[in-house]
C-alpha positions as a printed Julia matrix, in Angstrom:
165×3 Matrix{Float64}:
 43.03  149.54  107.58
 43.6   152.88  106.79
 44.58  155.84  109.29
 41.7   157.63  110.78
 41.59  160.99  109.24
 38.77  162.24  111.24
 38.82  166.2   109.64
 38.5   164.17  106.0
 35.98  162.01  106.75
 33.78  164.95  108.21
 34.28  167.65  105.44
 33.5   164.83  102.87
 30.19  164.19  104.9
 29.35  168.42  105.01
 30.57  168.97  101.5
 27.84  165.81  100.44
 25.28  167.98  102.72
 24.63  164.91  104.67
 22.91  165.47  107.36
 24.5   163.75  110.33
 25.94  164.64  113.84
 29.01  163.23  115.54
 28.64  160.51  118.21
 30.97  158.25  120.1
 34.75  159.47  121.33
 35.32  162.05  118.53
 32.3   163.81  119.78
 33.79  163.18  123.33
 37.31  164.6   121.81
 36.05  167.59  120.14
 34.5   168.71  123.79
 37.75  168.34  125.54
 37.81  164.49  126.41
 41.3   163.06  126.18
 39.44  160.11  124.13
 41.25  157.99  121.62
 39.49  156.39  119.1
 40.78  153.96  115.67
 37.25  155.3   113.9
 34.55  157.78  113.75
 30.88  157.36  114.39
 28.63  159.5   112.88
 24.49  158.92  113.16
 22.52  160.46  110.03
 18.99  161.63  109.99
 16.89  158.91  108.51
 15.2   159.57  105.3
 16.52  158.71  101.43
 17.41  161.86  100.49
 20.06  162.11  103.47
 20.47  158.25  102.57
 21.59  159.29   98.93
 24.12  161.43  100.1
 25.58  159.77  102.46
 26.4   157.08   99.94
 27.84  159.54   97.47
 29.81  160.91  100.22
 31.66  157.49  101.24
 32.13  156.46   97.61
 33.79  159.58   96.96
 36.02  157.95   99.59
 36.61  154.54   97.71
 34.5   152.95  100.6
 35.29  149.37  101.06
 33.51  146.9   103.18
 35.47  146.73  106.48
 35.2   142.88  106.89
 36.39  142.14  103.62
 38.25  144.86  102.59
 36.25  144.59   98.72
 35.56  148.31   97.16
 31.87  148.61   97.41
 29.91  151.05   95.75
 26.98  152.57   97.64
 23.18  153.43   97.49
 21.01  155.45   99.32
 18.98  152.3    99.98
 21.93  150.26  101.28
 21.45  152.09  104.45
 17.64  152.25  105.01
 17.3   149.03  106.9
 18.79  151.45  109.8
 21.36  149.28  110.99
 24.95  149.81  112.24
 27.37  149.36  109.23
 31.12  149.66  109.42
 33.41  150.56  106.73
 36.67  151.68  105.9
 37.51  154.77  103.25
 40.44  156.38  102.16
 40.26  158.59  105.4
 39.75  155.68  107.9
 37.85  153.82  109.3
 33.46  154.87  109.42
 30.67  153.76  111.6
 26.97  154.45  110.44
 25.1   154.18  113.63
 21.54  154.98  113.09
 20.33  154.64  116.43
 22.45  154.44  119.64
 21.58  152.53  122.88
 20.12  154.85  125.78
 19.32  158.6   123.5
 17.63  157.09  119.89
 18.48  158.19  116.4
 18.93  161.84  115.35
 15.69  163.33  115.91
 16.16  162.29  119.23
 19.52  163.38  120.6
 21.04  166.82  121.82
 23.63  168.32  119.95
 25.64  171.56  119.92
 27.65  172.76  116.11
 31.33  173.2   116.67
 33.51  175.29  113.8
 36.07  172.86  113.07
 38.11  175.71  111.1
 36.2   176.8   107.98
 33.0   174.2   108.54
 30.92  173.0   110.79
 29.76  169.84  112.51
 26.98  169.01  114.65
 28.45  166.87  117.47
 26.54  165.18  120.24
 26.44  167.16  123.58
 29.02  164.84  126.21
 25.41  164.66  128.38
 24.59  162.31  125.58
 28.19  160.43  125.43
 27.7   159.68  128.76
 24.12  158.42  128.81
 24.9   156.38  126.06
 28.29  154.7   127.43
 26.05  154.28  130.32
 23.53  152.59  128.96
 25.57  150.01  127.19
 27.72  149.14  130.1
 30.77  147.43  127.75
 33.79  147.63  129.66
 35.23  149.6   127.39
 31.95  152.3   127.94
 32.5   152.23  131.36
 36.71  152.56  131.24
 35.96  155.67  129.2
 33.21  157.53  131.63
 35.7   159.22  134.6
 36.98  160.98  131.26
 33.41  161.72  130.19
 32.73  162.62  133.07
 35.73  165.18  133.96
 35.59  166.62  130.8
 31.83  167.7   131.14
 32.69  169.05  134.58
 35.44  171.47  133.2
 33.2   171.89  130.14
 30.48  173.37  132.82
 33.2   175.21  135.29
 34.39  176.97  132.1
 30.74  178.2   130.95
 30.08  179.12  134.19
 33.49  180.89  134.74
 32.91  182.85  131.39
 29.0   183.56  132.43
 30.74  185.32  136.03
 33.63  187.15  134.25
């Protein structure tokens, strides 16, 4: 398995023009949560044209099947049954999560754009981190919510200290 190289993996996915947002503990991360995480997750909006570059994104990354480790190369229509795939690239490891438990698919969700040096991502808002670590209740969900949880606090004291000032 390859090292997750999270600021690869993300300007390959805006230099594609795929149209995604962050999800899971790098969104969590990139707000201030002391999250660690082996992968990223990433949700994409939902039609074949995003589909198309998505693919053309990850095979730019010699995407291999995660299971298997076999070089795969990608389709547009390998991802429009919608489901969660995993894979690992040349920049680590990659989860395609359409839809996540508790907030839907990317129509659906909140999410703010953070400059990550000279491009931007759209991440999901740590309101939705939390509803969805809620909502699936896995240990490991609920091990990583006092983080969530502090890390939206500060998040808010900080706005609201800038706001006053």
């Amino acid at each position: 398995m390859s090292e997750l190289d999270p600021e690869r993996l993300l300007r390959t996915l805006v230099e594609h023009e795929v149209d995604f947002c962050v999800i899971g503990a790098v969104a969590a991360w990139l707000q201030g949560s002391p999250a660690v995480t082996l992968d990223l997750d990433v949700m994409p909006r939902r039609d074949l044209d995003n589909a198309d570059r998505l693919a053309a994104a990850l095979n730019s990354l010699g995407v291999r099947d995660r299971g298997s480790g076999e070089p795969v190369e990608l389709e547009g229509a390998a991802f429009l049954g919608w489901r969660v795939q995993r894979f690992e690239t040349g920049a680590g490891p990659l989860d395609v999560v359409p839809h996540a438990a508790g907030i839907g698919g990317f129509e659906d969700v909140a999410t703010l754009d953070l400059n990550l040096g000279d491009f931007r991502v759209r991440v999901l808002t740590l309101d939705e981190v939390i509803a969805s670590k809620e909502e699936l209740g896995r240990p490991k969900d609920r091990a990583a919510l006092p983080a969530l949880y502090a890390a939206r606090d500060a998040g808010r004291a900080r706005r609201d200290d800038e706001r006053g000032a």
